[in-house]
PDB file of N, CA and C in Angstrom:
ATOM      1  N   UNK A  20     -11.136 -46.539 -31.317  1.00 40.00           N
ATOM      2  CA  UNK A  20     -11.521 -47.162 -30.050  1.00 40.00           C
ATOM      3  C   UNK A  20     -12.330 -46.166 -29.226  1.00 40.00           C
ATOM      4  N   UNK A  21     -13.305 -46.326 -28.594  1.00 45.00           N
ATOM      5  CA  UNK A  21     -14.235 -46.042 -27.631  1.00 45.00           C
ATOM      6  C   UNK A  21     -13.712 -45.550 -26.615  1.00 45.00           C
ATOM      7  N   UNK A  22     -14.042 -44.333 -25.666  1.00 50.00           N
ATOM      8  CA  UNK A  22     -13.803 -44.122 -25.004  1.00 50.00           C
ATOM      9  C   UNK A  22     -13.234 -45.124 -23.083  1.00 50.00           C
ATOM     10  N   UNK A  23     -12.461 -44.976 -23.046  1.00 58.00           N
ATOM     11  CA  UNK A  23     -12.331 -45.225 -21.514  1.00 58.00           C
ATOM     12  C   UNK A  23     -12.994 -45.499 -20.334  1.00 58.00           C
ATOM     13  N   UNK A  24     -13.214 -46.896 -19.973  1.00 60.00           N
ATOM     14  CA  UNK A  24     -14.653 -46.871 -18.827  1.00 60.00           C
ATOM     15  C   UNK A  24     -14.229 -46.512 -17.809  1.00 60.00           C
ATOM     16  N   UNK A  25     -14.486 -45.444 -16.714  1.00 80.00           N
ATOM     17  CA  UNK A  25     -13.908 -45.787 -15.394  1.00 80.00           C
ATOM     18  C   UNK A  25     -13.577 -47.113 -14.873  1.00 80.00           C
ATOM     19  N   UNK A  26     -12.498 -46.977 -13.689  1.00 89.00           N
ATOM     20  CA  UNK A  26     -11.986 -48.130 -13.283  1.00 89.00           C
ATOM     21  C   UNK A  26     -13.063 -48.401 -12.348  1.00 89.00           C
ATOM     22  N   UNK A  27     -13.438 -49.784 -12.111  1.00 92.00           N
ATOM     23  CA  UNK A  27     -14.649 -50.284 -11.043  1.00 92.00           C
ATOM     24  C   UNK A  27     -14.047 -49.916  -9.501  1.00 92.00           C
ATOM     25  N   UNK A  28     -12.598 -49.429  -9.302  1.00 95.00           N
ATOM     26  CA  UNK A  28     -12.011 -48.831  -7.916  1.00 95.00           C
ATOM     27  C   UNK A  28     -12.925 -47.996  -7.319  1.00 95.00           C
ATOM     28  N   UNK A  29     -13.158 -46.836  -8.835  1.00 93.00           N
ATOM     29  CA  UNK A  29     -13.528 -45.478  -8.134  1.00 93.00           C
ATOM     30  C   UNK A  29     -14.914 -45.832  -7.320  1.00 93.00           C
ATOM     31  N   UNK A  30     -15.442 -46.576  -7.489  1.00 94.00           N
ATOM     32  CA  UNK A  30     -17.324 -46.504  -6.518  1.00 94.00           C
ATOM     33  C   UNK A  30     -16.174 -46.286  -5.025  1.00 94.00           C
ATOM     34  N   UNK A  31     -15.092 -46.622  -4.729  1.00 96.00           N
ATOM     35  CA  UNK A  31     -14.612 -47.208  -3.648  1.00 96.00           C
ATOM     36  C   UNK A  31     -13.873 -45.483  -2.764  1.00 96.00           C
ATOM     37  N   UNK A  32     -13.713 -44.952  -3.743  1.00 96.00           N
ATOM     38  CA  UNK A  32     -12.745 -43.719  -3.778  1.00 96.00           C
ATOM     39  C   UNK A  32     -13.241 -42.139  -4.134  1.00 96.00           C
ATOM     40  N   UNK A  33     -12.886 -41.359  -3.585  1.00 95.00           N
ATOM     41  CA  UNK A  33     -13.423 -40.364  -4.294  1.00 95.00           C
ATOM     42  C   UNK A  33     -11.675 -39.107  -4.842  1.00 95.00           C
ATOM     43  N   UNK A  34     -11.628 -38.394  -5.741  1.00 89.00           N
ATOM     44  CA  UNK A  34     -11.096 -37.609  -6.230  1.00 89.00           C
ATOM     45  C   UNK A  34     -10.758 -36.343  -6.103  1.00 89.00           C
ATOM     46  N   UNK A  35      -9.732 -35.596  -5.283  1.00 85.00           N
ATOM     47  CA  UNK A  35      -9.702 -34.571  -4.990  1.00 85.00           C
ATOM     48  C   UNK A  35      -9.182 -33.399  -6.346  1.00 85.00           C
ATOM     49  N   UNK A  36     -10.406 -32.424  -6.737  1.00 85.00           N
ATOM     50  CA  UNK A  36      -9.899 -31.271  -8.163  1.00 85.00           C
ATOM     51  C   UNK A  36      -8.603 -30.836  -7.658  1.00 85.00           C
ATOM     52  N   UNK A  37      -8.237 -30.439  -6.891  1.00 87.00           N
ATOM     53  CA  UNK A  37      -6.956 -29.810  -6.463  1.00 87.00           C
ATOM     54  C   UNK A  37      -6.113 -30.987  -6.383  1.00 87.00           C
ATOM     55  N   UNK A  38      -6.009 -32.027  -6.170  1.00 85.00           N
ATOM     56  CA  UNK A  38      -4.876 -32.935  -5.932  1.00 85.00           C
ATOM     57  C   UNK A  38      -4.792 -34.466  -6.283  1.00 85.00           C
ATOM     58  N   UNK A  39      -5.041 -33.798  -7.855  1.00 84.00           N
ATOM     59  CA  UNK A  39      -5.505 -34.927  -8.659  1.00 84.00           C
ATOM     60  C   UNK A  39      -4.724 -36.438  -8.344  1.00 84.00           C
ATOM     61  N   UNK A  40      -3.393 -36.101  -7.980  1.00 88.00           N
ATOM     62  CA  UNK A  40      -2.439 -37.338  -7.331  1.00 88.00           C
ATOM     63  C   UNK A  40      -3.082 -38.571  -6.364  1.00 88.00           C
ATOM     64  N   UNK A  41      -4.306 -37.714  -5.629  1.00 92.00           N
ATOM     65  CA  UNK A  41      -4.598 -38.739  -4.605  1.00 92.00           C
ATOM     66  C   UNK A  41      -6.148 -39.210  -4.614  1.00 92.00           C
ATOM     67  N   UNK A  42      -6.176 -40.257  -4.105  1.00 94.00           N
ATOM     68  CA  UNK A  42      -7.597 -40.736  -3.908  1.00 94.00           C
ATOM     69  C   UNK A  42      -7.960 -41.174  -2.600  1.00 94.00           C
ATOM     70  N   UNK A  43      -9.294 -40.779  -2.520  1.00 97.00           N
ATOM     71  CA  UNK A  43      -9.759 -40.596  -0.577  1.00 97.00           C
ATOM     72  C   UNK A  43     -10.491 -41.845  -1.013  1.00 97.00           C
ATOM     73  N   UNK A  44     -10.384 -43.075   0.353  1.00 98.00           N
ATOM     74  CA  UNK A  44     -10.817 -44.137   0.596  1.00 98.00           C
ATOM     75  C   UNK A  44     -12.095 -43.861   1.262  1.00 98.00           C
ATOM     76  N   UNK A  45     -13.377 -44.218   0.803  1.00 98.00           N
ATOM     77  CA  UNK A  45     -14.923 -43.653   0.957  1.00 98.00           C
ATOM     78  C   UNK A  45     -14.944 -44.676   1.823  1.00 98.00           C
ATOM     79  N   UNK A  46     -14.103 -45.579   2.744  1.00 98.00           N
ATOM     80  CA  UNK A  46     -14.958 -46.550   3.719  1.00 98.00           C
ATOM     81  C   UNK A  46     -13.757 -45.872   4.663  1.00 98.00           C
ATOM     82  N   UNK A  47     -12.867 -45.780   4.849  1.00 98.00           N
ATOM     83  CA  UNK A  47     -11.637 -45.126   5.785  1.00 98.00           C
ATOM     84  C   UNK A  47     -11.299 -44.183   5.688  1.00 98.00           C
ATOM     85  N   UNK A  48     -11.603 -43.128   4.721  1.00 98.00           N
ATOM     86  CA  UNK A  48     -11.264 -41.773   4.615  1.00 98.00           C
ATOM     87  C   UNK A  48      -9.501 -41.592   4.888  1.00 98.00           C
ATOM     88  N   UNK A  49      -8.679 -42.568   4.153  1.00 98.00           N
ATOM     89  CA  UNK A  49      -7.426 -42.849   3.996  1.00 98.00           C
ATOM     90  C   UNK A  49      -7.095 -41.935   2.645  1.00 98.00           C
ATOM     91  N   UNK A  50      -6.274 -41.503   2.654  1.00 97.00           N
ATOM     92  CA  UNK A  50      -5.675 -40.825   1.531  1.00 97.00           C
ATOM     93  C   UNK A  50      -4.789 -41.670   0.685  1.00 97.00           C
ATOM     94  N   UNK A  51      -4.719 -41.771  -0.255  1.00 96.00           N
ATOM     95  CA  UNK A  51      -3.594 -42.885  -1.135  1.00 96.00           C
ATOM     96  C   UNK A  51      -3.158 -42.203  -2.314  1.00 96.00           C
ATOM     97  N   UNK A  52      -1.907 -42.163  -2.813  1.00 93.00           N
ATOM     98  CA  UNK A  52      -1.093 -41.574  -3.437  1.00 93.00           C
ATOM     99  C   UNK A  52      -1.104 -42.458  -4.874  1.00 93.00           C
ATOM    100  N   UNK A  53      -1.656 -41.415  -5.759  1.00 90.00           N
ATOM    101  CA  UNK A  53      -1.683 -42.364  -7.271  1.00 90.00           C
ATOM    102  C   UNK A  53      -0.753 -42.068  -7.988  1.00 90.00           C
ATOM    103  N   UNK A  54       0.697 -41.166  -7.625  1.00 83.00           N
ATOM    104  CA  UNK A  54       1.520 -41.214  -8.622  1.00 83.00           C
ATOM    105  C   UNK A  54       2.368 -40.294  -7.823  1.00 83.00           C
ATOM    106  N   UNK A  55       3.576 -39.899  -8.326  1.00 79.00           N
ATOM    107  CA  UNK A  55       4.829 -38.453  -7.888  1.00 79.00           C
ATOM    108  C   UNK A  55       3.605 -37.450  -7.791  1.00 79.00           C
ATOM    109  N   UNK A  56       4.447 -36.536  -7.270  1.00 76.00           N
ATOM    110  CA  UNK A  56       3.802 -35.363  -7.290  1.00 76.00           C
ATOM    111  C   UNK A  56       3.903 -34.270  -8.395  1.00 76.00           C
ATOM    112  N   UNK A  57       4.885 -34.629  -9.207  1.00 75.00           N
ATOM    113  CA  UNK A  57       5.429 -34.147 -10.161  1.00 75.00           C
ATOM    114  C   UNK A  57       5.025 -34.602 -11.547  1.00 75.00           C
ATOM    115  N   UNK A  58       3.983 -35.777 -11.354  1.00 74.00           N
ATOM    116  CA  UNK A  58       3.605 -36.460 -12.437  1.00 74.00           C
ATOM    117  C   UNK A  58       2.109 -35.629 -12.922  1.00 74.00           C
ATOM    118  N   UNK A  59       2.124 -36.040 -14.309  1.00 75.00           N
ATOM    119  CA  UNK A  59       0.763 -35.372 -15.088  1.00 75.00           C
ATOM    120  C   UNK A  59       0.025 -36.757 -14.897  1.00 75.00           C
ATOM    121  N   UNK A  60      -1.774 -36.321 -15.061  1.00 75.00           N
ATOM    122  CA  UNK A  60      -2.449 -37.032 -15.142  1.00 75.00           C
ATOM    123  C   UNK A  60      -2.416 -38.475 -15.579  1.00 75.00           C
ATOM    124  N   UNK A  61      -1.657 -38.754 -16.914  1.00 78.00           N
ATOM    125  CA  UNK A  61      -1.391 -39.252 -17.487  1.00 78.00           C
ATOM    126  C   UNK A  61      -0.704 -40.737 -16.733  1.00 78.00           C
ATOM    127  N   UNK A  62       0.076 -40.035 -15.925  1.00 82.00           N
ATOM    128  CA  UNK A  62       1.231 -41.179 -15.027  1.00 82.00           C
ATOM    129  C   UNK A  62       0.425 -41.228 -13.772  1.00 82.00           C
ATOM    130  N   UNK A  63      -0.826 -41.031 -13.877  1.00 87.00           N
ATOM    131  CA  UNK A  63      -1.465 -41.308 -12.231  1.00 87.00           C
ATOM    132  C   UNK A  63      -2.041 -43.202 -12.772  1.00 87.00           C
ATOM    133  N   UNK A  64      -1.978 -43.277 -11.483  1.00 90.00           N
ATOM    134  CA  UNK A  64      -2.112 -45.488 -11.874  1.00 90.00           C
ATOM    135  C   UNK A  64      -3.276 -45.411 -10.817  1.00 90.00           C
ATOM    136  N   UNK A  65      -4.475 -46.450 -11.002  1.00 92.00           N
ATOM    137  CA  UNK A  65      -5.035 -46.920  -9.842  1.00 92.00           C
ATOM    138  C   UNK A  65      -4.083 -48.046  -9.073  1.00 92.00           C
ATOM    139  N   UNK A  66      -3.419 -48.615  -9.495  1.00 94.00           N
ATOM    140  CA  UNK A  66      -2.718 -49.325  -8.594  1.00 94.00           C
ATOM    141  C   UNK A  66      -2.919 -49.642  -6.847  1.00 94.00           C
ATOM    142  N   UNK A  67      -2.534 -48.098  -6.772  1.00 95.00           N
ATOM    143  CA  UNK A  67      -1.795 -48.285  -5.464  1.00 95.00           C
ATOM    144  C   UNK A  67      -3.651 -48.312  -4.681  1.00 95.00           C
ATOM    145  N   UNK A  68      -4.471 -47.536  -5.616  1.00 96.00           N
ATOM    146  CA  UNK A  68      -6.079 -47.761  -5.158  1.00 96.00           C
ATOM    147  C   UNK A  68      -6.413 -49.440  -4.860  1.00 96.00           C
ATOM    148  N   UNK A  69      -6.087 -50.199  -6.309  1.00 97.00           N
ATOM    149  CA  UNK A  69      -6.415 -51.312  -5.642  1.00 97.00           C
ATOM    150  C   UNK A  69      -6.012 -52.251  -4.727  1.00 97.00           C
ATOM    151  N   UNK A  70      -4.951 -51.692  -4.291  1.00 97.00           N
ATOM    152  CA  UNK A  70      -3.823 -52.179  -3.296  1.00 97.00           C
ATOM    153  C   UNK A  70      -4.427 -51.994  -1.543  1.00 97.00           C
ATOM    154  N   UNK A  71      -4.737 -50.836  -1.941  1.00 98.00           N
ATOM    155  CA  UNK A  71      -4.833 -50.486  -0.723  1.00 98.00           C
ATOM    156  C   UNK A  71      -6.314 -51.657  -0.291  1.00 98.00           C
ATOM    157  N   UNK A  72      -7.280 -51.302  -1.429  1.00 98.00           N
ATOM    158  CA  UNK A  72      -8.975 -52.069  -1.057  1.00 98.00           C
ATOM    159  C   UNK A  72      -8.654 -53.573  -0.748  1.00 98.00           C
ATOM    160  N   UNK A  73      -7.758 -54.035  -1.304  1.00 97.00           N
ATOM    161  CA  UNK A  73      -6.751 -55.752  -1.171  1.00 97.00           C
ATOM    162  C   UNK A  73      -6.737 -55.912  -0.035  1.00 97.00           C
ATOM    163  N   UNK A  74      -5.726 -55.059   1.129  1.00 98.00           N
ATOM    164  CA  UNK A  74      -4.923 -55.082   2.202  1.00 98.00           C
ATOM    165  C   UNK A  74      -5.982 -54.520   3.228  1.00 98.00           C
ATOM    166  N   UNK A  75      -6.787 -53.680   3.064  1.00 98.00           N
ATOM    167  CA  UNK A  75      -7.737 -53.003   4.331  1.00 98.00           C
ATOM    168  C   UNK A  75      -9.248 -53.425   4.232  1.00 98.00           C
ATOM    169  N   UNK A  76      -9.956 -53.570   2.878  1.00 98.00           N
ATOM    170  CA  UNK A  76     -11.283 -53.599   2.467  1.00 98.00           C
ATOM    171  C   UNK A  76     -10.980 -55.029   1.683  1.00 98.00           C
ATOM    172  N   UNK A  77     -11.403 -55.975   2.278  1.00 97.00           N
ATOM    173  CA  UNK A  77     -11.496 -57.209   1.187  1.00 97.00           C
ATOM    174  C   UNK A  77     -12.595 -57.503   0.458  1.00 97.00           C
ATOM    175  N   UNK A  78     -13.581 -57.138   1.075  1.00 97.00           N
ATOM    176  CA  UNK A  78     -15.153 -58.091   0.755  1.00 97.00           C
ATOM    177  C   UNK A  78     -15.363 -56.796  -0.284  1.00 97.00           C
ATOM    178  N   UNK A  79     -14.995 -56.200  -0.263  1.00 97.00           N
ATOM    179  CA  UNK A  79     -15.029 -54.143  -1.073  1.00 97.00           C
ATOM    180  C   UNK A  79     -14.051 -55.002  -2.153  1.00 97.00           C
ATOM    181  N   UNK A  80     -12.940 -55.199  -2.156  1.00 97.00           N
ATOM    182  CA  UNK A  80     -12.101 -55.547  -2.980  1.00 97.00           C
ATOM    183  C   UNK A  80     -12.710 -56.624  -3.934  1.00 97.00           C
ATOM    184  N   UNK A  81     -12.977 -57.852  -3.515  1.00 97.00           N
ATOM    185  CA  UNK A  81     -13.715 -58.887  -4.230  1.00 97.00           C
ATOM    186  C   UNK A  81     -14.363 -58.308  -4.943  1.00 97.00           C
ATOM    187  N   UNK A  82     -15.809 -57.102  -4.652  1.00 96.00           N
ATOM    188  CA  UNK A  82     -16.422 -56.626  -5.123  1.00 96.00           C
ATOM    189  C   UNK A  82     -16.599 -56.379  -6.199  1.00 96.00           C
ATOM    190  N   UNK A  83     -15.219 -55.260  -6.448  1.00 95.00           N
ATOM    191  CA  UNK A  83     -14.249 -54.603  -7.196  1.00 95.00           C
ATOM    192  C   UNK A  83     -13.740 -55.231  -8.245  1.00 95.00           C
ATOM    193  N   UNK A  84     -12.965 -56.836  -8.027  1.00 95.00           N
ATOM    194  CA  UNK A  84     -12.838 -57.099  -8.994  1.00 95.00           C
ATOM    195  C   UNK A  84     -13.573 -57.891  -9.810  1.00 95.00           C
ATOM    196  N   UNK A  85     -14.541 -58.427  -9.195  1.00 95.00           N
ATOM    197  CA  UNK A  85     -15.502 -58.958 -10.237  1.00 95.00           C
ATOM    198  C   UNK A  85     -16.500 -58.010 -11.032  1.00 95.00           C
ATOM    199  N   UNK A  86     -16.668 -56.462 -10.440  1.00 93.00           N
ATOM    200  CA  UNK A  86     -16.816 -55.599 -11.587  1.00 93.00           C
ATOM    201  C   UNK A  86     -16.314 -55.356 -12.871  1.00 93.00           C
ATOM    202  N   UNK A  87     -14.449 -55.619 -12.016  1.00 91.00           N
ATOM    203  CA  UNK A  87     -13.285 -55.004 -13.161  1.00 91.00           C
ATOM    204  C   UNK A  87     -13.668 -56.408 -13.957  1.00 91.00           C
ATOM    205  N   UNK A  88     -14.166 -57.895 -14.137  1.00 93.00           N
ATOM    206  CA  UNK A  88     -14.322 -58.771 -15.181  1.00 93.00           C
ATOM    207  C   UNK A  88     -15.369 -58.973 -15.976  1.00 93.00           C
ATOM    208  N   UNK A  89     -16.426 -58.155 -15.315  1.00 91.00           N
ATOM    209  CA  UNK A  89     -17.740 -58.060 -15.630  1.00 91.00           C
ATOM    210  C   UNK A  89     -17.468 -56.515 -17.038  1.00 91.00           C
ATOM    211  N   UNK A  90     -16.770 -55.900 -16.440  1.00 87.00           N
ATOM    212  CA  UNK A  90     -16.147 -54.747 -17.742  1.00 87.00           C
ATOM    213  C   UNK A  90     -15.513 -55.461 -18.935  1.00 87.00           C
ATOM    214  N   UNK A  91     -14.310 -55.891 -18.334  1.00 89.00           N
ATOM    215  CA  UNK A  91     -13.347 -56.278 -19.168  1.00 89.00           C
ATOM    216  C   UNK A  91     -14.093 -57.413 -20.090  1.00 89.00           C
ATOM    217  N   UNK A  92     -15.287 -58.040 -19.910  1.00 92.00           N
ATOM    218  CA  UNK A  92     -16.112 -59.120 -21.075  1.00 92.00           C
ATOM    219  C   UNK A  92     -16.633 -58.105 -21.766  1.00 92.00           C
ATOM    220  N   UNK A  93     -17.110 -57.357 -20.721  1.00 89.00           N
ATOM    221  CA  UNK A  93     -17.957 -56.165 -21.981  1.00 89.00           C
ATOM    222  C   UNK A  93     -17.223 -55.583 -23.012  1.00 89.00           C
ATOM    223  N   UNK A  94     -15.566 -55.027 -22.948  1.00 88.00           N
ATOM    224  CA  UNK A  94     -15.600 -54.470 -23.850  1.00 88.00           C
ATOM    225  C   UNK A  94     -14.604 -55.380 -24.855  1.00 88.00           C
ATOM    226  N   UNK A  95     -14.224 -56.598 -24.311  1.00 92.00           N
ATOM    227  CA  UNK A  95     -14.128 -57.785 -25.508  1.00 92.00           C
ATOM    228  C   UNK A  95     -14.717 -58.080 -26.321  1.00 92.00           C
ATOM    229  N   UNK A  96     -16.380 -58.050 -25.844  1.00 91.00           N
ATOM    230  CA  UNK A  96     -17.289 -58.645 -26.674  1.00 91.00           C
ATOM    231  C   UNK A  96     -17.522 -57.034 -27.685  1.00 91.00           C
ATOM    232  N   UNK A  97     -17.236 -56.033 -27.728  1.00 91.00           N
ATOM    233  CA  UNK A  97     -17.709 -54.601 -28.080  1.00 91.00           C
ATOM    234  C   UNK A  97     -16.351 -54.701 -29.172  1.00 91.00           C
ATOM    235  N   UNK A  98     -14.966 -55.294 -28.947  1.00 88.00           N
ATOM    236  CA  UNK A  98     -14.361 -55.749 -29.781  1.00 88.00           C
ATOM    237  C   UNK A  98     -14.748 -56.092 -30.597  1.00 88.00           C
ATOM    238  N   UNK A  99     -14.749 -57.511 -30.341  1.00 88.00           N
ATOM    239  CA  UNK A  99     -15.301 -58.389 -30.894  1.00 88.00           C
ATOM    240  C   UNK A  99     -16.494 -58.141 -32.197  1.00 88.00           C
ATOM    241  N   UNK A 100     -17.146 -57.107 -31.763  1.00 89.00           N
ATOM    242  CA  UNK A 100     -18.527 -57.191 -32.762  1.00 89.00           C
ATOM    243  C   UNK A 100     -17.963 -55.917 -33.548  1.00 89.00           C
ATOM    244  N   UNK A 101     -17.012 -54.973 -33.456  1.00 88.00           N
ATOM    245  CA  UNK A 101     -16.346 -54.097 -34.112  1.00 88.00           C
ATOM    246  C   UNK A 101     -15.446 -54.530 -34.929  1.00 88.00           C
ATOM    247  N   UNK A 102     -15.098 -55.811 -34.982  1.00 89.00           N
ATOM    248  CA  UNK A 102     -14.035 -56.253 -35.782  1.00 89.00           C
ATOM    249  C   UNK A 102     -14.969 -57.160 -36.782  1.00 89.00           C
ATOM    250  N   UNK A 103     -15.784 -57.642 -36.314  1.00 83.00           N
ATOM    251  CA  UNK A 103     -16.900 -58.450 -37.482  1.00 83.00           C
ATOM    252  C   UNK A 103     -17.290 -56.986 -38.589  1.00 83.00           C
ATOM    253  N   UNK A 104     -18.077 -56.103 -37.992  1.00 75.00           N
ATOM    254  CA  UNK A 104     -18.638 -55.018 -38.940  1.00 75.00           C
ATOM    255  C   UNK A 104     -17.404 -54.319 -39.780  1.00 75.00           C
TER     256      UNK A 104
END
């Protein structure tokens, strides 16, 4: 399997190197917590990212998720033509 697309959140967010846990809200400059503090990369979730764009940023959110379906066909169909060959 193919690498990992970014989540369509991040245009929304930006990433702190030191504190990989959190993500800064690029329209509110809100801080949001993607996992324990104690957690590895691994256990960080956008979740609580798209939660937040839901509840504060809607028309951002909509945005967002019709990116995240506009992905998710893409890499069905990238399936899809990997399982024919």
């Amino acid at each position: 399997m193919g690498k990992r697309l970014a989540s369509a959140v991040w245009k929304y967010f930006t990433m702190f190197q030191d504190r990989l846990e959190i993500g800064k809200c690029n329209i509110c400059r809100q801080e949001i917590r993607r996992g324990p503090l104690s957690a590895t990369s691994k256990n960080f979730s956008t979740k609580s990212l798209w939660g937040h764009l839901k509840s504060k940023h809607k028309n951002e959110h909509s945005l967002a998720e019709k990116e995240r379906s506009k992905e998710t066909e893409k890499r069905e169909n990238l399936k899809k033509q990997e399982e024919k060959s």
